[in-house]
XYZ file of C-alpha atoms in Angstrom:
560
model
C 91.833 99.151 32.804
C 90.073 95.763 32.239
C 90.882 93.017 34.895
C 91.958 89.591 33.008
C 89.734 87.470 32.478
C 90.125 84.112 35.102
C 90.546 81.784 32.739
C 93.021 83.985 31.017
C 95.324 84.558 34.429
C 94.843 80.625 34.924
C 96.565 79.619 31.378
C 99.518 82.686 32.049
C 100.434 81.460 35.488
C 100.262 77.788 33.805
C 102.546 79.268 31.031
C 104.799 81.031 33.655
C 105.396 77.850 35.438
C 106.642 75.962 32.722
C 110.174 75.245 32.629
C 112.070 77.836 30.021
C 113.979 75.844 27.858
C 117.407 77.198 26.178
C 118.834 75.724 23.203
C 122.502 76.210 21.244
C 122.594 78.469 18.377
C 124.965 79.676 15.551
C 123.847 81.843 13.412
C 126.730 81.696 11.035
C 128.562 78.198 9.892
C 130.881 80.252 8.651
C 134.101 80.415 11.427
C 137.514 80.411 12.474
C 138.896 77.688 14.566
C 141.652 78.369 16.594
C 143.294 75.600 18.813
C 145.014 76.476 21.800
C 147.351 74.784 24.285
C 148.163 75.529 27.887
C 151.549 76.002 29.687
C 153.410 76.855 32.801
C 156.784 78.563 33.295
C 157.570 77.554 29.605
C 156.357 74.001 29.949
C 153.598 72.352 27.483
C 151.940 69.225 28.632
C 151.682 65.986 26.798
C 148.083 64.822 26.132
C 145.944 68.052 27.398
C 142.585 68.491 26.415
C 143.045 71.618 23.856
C 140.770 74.552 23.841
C 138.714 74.982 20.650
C 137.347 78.177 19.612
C 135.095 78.492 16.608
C 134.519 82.279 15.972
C 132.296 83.951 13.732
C 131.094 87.419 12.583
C 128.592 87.761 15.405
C 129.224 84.751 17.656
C 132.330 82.874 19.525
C 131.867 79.214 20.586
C 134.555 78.626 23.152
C 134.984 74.580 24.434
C 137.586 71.493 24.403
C 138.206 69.148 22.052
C 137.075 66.397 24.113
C 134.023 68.314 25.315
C 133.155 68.814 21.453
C 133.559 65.306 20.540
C 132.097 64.199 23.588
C 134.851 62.838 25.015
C 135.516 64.494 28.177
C 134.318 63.556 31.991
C 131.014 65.120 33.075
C 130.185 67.744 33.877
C 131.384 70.055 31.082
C 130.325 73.277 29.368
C 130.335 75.128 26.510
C 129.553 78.711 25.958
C 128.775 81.055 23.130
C 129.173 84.846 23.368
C 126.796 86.853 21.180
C 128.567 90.162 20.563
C 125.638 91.759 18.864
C 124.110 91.503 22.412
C 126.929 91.396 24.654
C 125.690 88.317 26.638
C 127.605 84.764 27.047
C 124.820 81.904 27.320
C 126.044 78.900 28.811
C 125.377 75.540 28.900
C 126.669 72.540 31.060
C 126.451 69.399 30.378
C 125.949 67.437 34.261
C 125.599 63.868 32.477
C 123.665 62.152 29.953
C 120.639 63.260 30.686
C 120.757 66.422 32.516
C 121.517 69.829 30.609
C 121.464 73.428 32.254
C 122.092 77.063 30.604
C 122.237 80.225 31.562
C 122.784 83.761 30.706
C 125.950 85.815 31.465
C 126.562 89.850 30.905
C 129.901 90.005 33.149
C 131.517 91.020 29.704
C 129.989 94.000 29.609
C 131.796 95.251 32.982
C 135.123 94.238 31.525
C 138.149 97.007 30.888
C 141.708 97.046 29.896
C 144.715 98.563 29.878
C 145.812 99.109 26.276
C 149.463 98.978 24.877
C 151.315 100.268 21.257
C 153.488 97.302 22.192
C 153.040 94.661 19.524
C 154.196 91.207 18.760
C 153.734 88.711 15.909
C 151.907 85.117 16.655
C 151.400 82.579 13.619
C 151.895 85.325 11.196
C 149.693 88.218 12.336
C 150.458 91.387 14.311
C 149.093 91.249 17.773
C 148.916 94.044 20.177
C 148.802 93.764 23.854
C 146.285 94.620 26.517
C 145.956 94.133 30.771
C 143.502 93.663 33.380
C 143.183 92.502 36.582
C 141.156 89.575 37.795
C 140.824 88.813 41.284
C 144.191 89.865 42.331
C 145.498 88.224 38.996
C 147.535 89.789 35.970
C 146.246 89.195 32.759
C 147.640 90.162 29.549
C 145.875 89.815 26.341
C 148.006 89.591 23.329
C 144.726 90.267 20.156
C 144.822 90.802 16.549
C 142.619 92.927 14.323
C 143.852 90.701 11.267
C 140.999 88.805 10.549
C 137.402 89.251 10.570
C 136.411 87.859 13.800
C 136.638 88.626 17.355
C 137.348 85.688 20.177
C 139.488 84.421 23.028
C 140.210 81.110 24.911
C 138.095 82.648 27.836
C 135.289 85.047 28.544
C 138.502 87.675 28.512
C 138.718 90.117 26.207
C 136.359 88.507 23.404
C 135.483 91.979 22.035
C 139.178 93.392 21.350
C 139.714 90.952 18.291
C 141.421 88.032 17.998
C 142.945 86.605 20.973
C 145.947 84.046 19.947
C 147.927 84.679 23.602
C 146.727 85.259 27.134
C 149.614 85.209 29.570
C 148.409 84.991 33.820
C 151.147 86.234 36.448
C 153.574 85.774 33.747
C 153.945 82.101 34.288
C 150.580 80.404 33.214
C 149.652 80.629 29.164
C 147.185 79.838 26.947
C 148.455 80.304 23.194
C 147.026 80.051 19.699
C 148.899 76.869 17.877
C 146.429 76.706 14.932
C 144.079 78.818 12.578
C 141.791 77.622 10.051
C 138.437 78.735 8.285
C 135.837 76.049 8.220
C 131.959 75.206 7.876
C 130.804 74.257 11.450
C 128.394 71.612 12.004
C 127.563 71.550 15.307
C 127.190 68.005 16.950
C 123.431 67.076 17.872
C 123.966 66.671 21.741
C 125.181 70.294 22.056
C 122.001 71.656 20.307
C 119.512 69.489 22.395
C 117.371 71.805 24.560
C 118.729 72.934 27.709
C 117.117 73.657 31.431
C 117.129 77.229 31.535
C 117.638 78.840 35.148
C 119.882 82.037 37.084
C 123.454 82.264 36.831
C 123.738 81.941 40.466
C 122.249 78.351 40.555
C 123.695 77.485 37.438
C 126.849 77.410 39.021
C 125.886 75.511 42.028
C 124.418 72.885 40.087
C 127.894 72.798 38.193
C 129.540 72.430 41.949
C 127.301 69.868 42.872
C 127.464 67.680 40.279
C 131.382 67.393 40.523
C 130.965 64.862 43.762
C 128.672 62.569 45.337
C 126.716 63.630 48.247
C 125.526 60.724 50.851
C 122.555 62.573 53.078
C 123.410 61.657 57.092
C 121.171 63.997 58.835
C 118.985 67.071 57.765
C 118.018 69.175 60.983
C 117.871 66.363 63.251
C 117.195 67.040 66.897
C 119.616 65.789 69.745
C 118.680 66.266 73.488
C 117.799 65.038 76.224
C 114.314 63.673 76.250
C 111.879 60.644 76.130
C 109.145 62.629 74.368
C 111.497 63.530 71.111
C 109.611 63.584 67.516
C 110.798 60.147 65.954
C 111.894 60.655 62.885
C 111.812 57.751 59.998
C 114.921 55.562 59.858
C 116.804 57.586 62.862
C 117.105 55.389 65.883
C 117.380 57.297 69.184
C 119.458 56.381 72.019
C 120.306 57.476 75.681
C 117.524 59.854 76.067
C 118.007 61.344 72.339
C 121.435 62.465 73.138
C 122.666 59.527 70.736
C 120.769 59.155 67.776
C 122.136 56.502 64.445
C 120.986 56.043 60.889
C 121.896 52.884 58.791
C 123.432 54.692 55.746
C 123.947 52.930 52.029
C 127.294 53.845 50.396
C 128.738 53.235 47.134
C 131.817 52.526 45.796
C 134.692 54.863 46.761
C 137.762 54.229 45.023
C 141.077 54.695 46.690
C 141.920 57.880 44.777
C 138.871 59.432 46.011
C 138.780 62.596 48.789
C 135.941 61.562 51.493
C 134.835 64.533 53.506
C 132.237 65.050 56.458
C 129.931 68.013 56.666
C 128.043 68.941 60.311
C 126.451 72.112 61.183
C 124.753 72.719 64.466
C 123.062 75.029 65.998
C 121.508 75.739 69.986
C 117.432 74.449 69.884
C 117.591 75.304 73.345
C 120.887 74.021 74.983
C 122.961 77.476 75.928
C 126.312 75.613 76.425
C 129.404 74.285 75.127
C 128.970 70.089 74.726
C 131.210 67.315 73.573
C 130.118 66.160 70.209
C 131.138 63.226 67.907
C 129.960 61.934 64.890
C 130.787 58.231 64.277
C 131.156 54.460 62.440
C 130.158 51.648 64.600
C 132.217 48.548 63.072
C 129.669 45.413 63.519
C 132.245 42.732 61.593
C 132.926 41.187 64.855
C 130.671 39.045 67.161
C 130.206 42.043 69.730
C 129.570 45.638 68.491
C 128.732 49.175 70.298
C 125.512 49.019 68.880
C 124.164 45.916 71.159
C 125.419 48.470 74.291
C 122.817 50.730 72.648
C 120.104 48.353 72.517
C 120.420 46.366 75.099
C 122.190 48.729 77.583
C 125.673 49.222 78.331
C 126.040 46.089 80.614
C 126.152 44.363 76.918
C 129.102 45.968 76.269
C 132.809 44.123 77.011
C 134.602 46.048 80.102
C 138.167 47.515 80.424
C 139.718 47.534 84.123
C 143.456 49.133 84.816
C 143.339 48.913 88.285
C 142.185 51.814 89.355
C 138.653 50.248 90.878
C 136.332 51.579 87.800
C 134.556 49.492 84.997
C 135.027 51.127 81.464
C 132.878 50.282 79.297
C 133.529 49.587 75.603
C 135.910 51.834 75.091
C 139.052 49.424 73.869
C 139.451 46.445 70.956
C 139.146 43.188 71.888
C 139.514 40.084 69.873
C 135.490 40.212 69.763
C 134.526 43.566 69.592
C 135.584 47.043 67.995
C 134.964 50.418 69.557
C 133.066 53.470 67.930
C 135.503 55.216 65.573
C 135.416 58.355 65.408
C 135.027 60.552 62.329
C 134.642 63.714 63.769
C 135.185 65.415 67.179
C 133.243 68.515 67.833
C 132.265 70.829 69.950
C 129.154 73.112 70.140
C 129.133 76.521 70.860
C 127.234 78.692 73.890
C 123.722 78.809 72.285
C 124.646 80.001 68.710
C 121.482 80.732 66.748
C 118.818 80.244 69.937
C 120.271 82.851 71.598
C 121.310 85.479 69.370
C 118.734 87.840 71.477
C 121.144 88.114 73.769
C 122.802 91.673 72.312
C 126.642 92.904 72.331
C 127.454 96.542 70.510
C 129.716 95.556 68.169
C 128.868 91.518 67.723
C 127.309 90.098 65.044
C 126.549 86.479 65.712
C 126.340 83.803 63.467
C 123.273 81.667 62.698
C 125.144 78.366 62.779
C 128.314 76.122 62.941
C 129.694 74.612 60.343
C 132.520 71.731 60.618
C 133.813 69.700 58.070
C 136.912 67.484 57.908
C 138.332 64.770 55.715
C 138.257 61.364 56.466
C 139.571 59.222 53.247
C 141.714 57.461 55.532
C 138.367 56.181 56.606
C 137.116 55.343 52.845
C 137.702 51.457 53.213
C 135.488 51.585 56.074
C 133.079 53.001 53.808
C 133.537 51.194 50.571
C 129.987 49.426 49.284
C 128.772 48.733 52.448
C 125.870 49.617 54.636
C 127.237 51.062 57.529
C 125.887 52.567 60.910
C 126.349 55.995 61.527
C 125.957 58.147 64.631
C 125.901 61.494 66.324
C 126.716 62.276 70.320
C 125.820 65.276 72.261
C 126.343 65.406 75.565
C 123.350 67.457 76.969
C 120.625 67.455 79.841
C 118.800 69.825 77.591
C 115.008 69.033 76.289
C 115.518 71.521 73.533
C 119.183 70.317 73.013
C 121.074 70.725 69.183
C 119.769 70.855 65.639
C 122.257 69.213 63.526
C 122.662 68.199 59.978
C 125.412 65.885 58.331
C 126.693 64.665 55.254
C 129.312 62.707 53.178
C 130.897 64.087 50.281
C 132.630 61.544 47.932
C 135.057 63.759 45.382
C 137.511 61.983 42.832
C 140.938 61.887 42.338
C 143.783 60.876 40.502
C 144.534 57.254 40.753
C 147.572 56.038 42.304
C 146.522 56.263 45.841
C 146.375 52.762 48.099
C 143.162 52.165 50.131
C 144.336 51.687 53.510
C 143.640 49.085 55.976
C 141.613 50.307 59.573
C 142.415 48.466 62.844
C 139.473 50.573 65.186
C 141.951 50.513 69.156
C 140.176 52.812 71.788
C 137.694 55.480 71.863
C 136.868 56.549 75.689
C 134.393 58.939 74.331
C 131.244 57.877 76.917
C 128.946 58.789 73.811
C 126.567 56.730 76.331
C 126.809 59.154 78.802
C 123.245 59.578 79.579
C 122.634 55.875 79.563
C 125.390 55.074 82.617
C 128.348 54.755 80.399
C 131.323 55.875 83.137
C 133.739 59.032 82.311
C 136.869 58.373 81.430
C 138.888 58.888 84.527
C 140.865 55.913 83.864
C 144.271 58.430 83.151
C 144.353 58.673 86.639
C 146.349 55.599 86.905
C 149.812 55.220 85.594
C 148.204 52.039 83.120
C 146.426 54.713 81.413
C 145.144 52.856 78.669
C 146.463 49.895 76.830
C 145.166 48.084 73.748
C 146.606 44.958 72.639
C 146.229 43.298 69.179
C 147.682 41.300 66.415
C 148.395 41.443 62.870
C 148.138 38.637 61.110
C 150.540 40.238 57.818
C 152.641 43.166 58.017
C 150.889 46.398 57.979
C 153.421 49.008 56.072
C 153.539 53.108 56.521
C 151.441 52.366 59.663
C 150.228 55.532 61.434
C 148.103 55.986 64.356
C 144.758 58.103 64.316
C 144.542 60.219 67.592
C 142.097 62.335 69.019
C 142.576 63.581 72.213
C 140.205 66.423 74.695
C 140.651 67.162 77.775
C 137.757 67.943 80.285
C 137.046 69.312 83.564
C 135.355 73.078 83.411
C 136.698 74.191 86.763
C 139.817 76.756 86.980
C 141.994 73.081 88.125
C 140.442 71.183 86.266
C 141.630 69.384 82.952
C 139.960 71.168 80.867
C 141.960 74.639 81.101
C 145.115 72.447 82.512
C 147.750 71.304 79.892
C 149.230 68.042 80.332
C 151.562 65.590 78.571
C 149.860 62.847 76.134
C 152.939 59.867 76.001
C 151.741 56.963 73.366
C 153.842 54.196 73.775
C 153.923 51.381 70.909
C 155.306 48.291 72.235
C 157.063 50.004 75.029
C 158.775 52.563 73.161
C 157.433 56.268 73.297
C 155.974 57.626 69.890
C 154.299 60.542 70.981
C 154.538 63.309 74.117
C 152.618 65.971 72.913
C 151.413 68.650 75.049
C 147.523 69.238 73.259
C 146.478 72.420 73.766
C 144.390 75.925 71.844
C 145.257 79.219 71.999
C 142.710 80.400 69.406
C 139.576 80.042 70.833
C 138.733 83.863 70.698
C 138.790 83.480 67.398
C 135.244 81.970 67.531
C 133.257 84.324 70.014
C 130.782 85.242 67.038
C 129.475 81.408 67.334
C 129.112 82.078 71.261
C 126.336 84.223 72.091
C 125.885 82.895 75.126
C 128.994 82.612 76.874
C 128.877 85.494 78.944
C 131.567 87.912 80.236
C 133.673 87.808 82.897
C 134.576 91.376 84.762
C 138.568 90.841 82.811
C 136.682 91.638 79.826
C 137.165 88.529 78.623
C 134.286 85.587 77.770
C 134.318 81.811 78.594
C 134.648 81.222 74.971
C 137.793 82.757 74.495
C 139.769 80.968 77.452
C 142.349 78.153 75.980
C 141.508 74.840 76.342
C 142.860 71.309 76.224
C 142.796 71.286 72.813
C 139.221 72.321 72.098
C 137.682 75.479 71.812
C 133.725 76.114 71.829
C 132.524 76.022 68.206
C 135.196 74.075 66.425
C 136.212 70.838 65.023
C 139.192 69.013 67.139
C 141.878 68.150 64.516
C 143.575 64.462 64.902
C 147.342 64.322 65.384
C 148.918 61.513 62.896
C 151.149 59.473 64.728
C 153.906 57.659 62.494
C 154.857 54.328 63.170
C 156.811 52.719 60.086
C 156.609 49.632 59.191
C 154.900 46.981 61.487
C 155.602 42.674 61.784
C 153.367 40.643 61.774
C 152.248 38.977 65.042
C 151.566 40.696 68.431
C 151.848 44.670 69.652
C 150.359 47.123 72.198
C 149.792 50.547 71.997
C 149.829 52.128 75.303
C 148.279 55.705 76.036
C 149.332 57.904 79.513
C 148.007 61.775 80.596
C 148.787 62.573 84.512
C 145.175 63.520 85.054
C 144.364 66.205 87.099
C 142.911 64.962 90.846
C 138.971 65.424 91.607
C 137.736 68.701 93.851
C 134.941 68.550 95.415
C 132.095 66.737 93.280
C 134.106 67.697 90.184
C 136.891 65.410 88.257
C 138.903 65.468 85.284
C 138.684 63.420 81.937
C 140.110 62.279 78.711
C 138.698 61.569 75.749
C 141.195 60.100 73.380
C 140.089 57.760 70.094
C 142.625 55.751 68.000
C 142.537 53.693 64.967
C 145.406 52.168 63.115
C 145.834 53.026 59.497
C 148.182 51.562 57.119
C 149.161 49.751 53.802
């Protein structure tokens, strides 16, 4: 054997790198178009977008009539299936610019049940056949009447003609029109296409169905001075706080907003208070000048009990940190996944994610300041990355109006900012503010942990949360989690105790190690304008020893 020349191996890797291009094809003009509609427990839609099937001899084009005449939303795709090889190439359409195809042979794999039982559909003699799909019934109602094969769907495109599919015997798609025609394909679905695996083709696809705002990719948070600074990300409180200046775009008020976090140990082994959140900086004061300047900038709550709080309630000059997300990291996952259990598999990382288009106003065109807390002493401390997903809706929706109350989250913990021990009074908390028009279908936003990690301590105590709204109880919930064994694969470090049981599995005020901490939804009608106070009480648990009990509780206002 010869080796290849150099110059030779040079041009074939050039070649091999070259993006494969993929381009629309039919190879006969000569087809059937069949137009189907859709329906549900014997009910047809008005004004659906019809599927439009051209088949020929060798080749079925399935797609909408908007998507042919370039009339539907992006992204959109069109396939063809090539019966002469068995394949399906597909192509998506992402937007003006971007097209992707890719190669299918899933037909190949497909059987059915065959039937004698027949039935007659615009004229022609169909006979039936079954599958199942994914724990779904399909039946395939196909003629042999005509000199083409097709369906609405990848389904059963080699049996014949398919004029009926019927799913779980409620959802149909059904043949309303045949005709023979000449096709001419329209230009932009024969313009080359990005060729690539199936597998990414259909991520791309997913993708390109929402808007994704980049928060934080792998970004460190612990407890040192000597942290790697990274462009844009301002570090606070020893790294334990760190806050990016983020650029959003429009979000309409039918839109879905969620927030992605996943974390994982870079050296901490145990479970921490997290908290991803807006700082509001419309008012003259703002939580960022506490991070700044220090927390003496920051305007201070008193309820008698002989503590400063500070910045953790609304004041006509300053709003509190509201809180997108609470979460809590697991013992160690990832960093210590040496540590070996027959039987346990653990996982590499945490992922949380949780809606927050109540929020969206907040959002809306604006650059905002965005931040993530983890309480650690740990120089290694958390690897964490974030994002926003923007995803649209149907219109309709009202975008609601924020009022940020209270958050006694001390997410400057490490920079002096004082526990929140103020439940240990029977003040509690209380928040006064005014409306200056009525605020309709108000609700209140309320997150509420409870801490202390000894056996009488808060944290594994349950007690009574009692919100008050202008003196009148509207909540007296006991918060509380059963389920936190449900999570020991994130919690490779949480040891075991000689019960057989781990810390991780213990129930907890509300939190469990490894999870997201879901927000209750307090409703409070319709509010006047003018002056109200929302009043928050938990009989905290009394200090032993060195150690005391907590509560972190966060509230915003949302209404119409």
């Amino acid at each position: 054997m010869h080796p290849i020349p150099c110059k030779l191996l040079l041009l074939l890797l050039l070649l091999a790198a070259i993006p494969c291009k993929a381009q629309l094809h039919l190879n006969d003009p000569t087809v059937y178009k069949i137009i189907y509609t859709s329906g549900f427990n014997g009910k047809t839609p008005e004004h659906q977008n019809k599927i439009w099937v051209f088949a020929g001899k060798e080749q079925t084009l399935v797609t909408t009539e908007k998507d042919f005449t370039r009339r539907g939303a992006y992204p959109f795709e069109v396939s063809l299936i090539d019966r002469g090889k068995n394949v399906q190439y597909l192509f998506a359409f992402l937007n003006d610019q971007e097209i992707i195809s890719s190669t299918d042979t899933a037909l190949r794999k497909q059987t059915f049940e065959l039937s004698n039982e027949t039935r007659n559909i615009l004229g022609y003699t169909c006979k039936k056949a079954k599958t199942v799909v994914n724990s779904n019934t399909i039946e395939l109602w196909y003629t042999d009447q005509l000199p083409v094969k097709g369906a609405p769907t990848i389904l059963g495109q080699n049996l014949g003609l398919v004029l009926e599919m019927i799913r779980n015997g409620n959802s149909t798609i059904a043949a309303e029109k045949i005709e023979q025609q000449q096709l001419q394909l329209p230009s932009f679905l024969t313009a080359p296409a990005q060729q690539t695996d199936l597998l990414s083709y259909r991520d791309e696809i997913w993708k390109s169905r929402f808007t994704t705002i980049p928060l934080f990719h792998n970004q460190v948070v612990n407890f040192s001075d000597s942290s790697l600074t990274v462009p844009d990300v301002f570090r606070f409180a020893k790294g334990t706080v760190v806050v990016k200046k983020i650029k959003m775009p429009a979000i309409d008020s039918s839109s879905t907003v969620f927030l992605d976090l996943t974390e994982q140990s870079n050296g901490d082994a145990y479970d921490r208070t997290g908290s991803v959140f807006l700082i509001p900086v419309t008012k003259k004061e703002s939580f960022l000048d506490g991070l700044k300047k220090g927390i003496n900038a920051l305007p201070v709550y008193t309820n008698g009990n002989g503590k400063r709080y500070q910045g953790v309630i609304a004041t006509a000059d300053y709003d509190p940190p509201v809180e997108l997300l609470r979460f809590f990291t697991p013992f160690g996952v990832r960093q210590f996944n040496h540590i070996t259990l027959k039987g346990k598999q653990w996982q590499e990382a945490v992922p949380y994610r949780q809606d927050i288009s109540d929020y969206a106003a907040l959002f809306n065109k604006r650059e905002v300041y965005i931040g993530i807390f983890i309480g650690n002493y740990d120089k290694g401390g958390h690897r964490v990355s974030a994002n926003i997903t923007i995803h649209k809706g149907d219109a309709g929706k009202q975008q609601q109006h924020i009022i940020p109350l209270f958050n006694t989250l001390n997410i400057m913990e490490m920079a002096g900012q004082e526990y929140a021990t103020l439940f240990n009074n029977e003040n509690g908390i209380t928040v006064s503010f005014t409306l200056k028009q009525p605020l309709k279908n108000a609700r209140l936003r309320y997150i509420t942990t409870g801490h202390g990690g000894w056996d009488g301590g808060d944290e594994f105590v349950p007690r009574l949360n009692t919100i008050l709204l202008d003196n009148k109880t509207v909540f007296s919930l006991v918060p509380w989690r059963e389920d936190c064994g449900t999570y020991r694969l994130y919690n490779p470090a949480s040891g075991n105790f000689s019960n057989g049981l781990s810390s991780s599995d213990l129930s907890r005020s509300n939190w469990c190690p490894g999870t997201v901490t879901n927000p209750f939804f307090i409703e409070l009608g319709d509010l006047e304008q003018g002056d109200h106070h929302i009043q928050v009480k938990i009989p905290q648990g009394a200090p032993e020893g060195s150690s005391f009990s907590y509560w972190n509780v966060s509230g915003a206002l949302i209404g119409d």
